[in-house]
């Protein structure tokens, strides 16, 4: 089980690190920017840590759910009817809680789960 968690964390780091890089826009040299300012560096760092922790938690939760769904499919030759069936069948100890303002959306025909804004 620890190896599955380790794989999930490594997958989350890989996904979080990959992405398209946008071209930088030339900035006006007369504007005062707080980005890169040594006086605001601790606050900038703390904000970045909080944001990255939130993103990593989202990725790990969805990755662990997808992995449990694939294990269920491999054993049962069908997708679970709902996410609670993963817990009932013993593929997960409990369902992870989605971040505030979000919910898990599960498609039982494709076995796909993702985070969407709660309405």
GROMACS .gro file of C-alpha atoms in nm:
model
  119
    1UNK     CA    1   0.000   0.000   0.000
    2UNK     CA    2   0.291   0.232   0.076
    3UNK     CA    3   0.429   0.175  -0.271
    4UNK     CA    4   0.094   0.279  -0.421
    5UNK     CA    5   0.099   0.597  -0.214
    6UNK     CA    6   0.458   0.667  -0.315
    7UNK     CA    7   0.371   0.617  -0.681
    8UNK     CA    8   0.073   0.850  -0.641
    9UNK     CA    9   0.287   1.122  -0.481
   10UNK     CA   10   0.551   1.090  -0.752
   11UNK     CA   11   0.280   1.108  -1.018
   12UNK     CA   12   0.139   1.420  -0.852
   13UNK     CA   13   0.481   1.586  -0.852
   14UNK     CA   14   0.534   1.494  -1.215
   15UNK     CA   15   0.196   1.630  -1.320
   16UNK     CA   16   0.238   1.947  -1.114
   17UNK     CA   17   0.581   2.008  -1.267
   18UNK     CA   18   0.471   1.963  -1.627
   19UNK     CA   19   0.295   2.237  -1.812
   20UNK     CA   20   0.312   2.481  -2.096
   21UNK     CA   21   0.534   2.779  -2.044
   22UNK     CA   22   0.389   3.107  -2.157
   23UNK     CA   23   0.600   3.364  -2.336
   24UNK     CA   24   0.700   3.648  -2.110
   25UNK     CA   25   0.559   3.988  -2.195
   26UNK     CA   26   0.804   4.276  -2.191
   27UNK     CA   27   0.731   4.484  -1.884
   28UNK     CA   28   0.756   4.855  -1.835
   29UNK     CA   29   1.076   4.932  -1.645
   30UNK     CA   30   0.915   5.222  -1.459
   31UNK     CA   31   0.660   5.007  -1.277
   32UNK     CA   32   0.726   4.897  -0.922
   33UNK     CA   33   0.667   4.526  -0.892
   34UNK     CA   34   0.664   4.330  -0.569
   35UNK     CA   35   0.767   4.011  -0.750
   36UNK     CA   36   1.132   3.950  -0.681
   37UNK     CA   37   1.141   4.216  -0.410
   38UNK     CA   38   1.358   4.091  -0.119
   39UNK     CA   39   1.128   4.258   0.133
   40UNK     CA   40   0.825   4.057   0.022
   41UNK     CA   41   1.010   3.731  -0.044
   42UNK     CA   42   0.895   3.553   0.277
   43UNK     CA   43   0.530   3.635   0.206
   44UNK     CA   44   0.566   3.535  -0.161
   45UNK     CA   45   0.725   3.206  -0.057
   46UNK     CA   46   0.455   3.129   0.201
   47UNK     CA   47   0.183   3.196  -0.055
   48UNK     CA   48   0.350   2.970  -0.309
   49UNK     CA   49   0.383   2.689  -0.054
   50UNK     CA   50   0.013   2.707   0.033
   51UNK     CA   51  -0.090   2.709  -0.335
   52UNK     CA   52   0.139   2.419  -0.425
   53UNK     CA   53   0.014   2.215  -0.128
   54UNK     CA   54  -0.347   2.263  -0.243
   55UNK     CA   55  -0.265   2.165  -0.601
   56UNK     CA   56  -0.069   1.859  -0.488
   57UNK     CA   57  -0.355   1.743  -0.263
   58UNK     CA   58  -0.602   1.771  -0.551
   59UNK     CA   59  -0.378   1.573  -0.786
   60UNK     CA   60  -0.301   1.301  -0.529
   61UNK     CA   61  -0.669   1.257  -0.433
   62UNK     CA   62  -0.781   1.220  -0.794
   63UNK     CA   63  -0.483   0.996  -0.877
   64UNK     CA   64  -0.556   0.764  -0.583
   65UNK     CA   65  -0.923   0.742  -0.683
   66UNK     CA   66  -0.834   0.664  -1.045
   67UNK     CA   67  -0.589   0.397  -0.932
   68UNK     CA   68  -0.852   0.235  -0.708
   69UNK     CA   69  -1.104   0.242  -0.995
   70UNK     CA   70  -0.853   0.070  -1.226
   71UNK     CA   71  -0.779  -0.197  -0.963
   72UNK     CA   72  -1.155  -0.253  -0.919
   73UNK     CA   73  -1.198  -0.284  -1.296
   74UNK     CA   74  -0.910  -0.531  -1.324
   75UNK     CA   75  -1.060  -0.752  -1.052
   76UNK     CA   76  -1.433  -0.718  -1.121
   77UNK     CA   77  -1.427  -0.663  -1.501
   78UNK     CA   78  -1.658  -0.363  -1.460
   79UNK     CA   79  -1.640  -0.012  -1.320
   80UNK     CA   80  -1.789   0.058  -0.976
   81UNK     CA   81  -2.145   0.194  -0.974
   82UNK     CA   82  -2.031   0.482  -0.752
   83UNK     CA   83  -1.723   0.586  -0.556
   84UNK     CA   84  -1.863   0.440  -0.233
   85UNK     CA   85  -1.841   0.093  -0.387
   86UNK     CA   86  -1.461   0.130  -0.377
   87UNK     CA   87  -1.479   0.156   0.003
   88UNK     CA   88  -1.740  -0.121   0.039
   89UNK     CA   89  -1.527  -0.357  -0.172
   90UNK     CA   90  -1.208  -0.274   0.020
   91UNK     CA   91  -1.017  -0.096  -0.257
   92UNK     CA   92  -0.993   0.221  -0.045
   93UNK     CA   93  -1.017   0.263   0.333
   94UNK     CA   94  -1.221   0.584   0.296
   95UNK     CA   95  -1.301   0.828   0.021
   96UNK     CA   96  -1.078   1.136   0.023
   97UNK     CA   97  -1.252   1.463   0.095
   98UNK     CA   98  -1.251   1.706  -0.197
   99UNK     CA   99  -1.106   2.053  -0.137
  100UNK     CA  100  -1.342   2.327  -0.020
  101UNK     CA  101  -1.578   2.438  -0.295
  102UNK     CA  102  -1.507   2.129  -0.507
  103UNK     CA  103  -1.667   1.787  -0.552
  104UNK     CA  104  -1.577   1.462  -0.724
  105UNK     CA  105  -1.760   1.390  -1.048
  106UNK     CA  106  -1.765   1.021  -1.141
  107UNK     CA  107  -1.864   0.874  -1.478
  108UNK     CA  108  -1.947   0.507  -1.418
  109UNK     CA  109  -1.957   0.419  -1.789
  110UNK     CA  110  -1.594   0.522  -1.848
  111UNK     CA  111  -1.462   0.489  -1.493
  112UNK     CA  112  -1.347   0.851  -1.497
  113UNK     CA  113  -1.331   1.075  -1.192
  114UNK     CA  114  -1.238   1.443  -1.170
  115UNK     CA  115  -1.273   1.745  -0.947
  116UNK     CA  116  -1.536   2.002  -1.044
  117UNK     CA  117  -1.665   2.313  -0.867
  118UNK     CA  118  -1.951   2.237  -0.627
  119UNK     CA  119  -2.272   2.412  -0.718
   0.00000   0.00000   0.00000
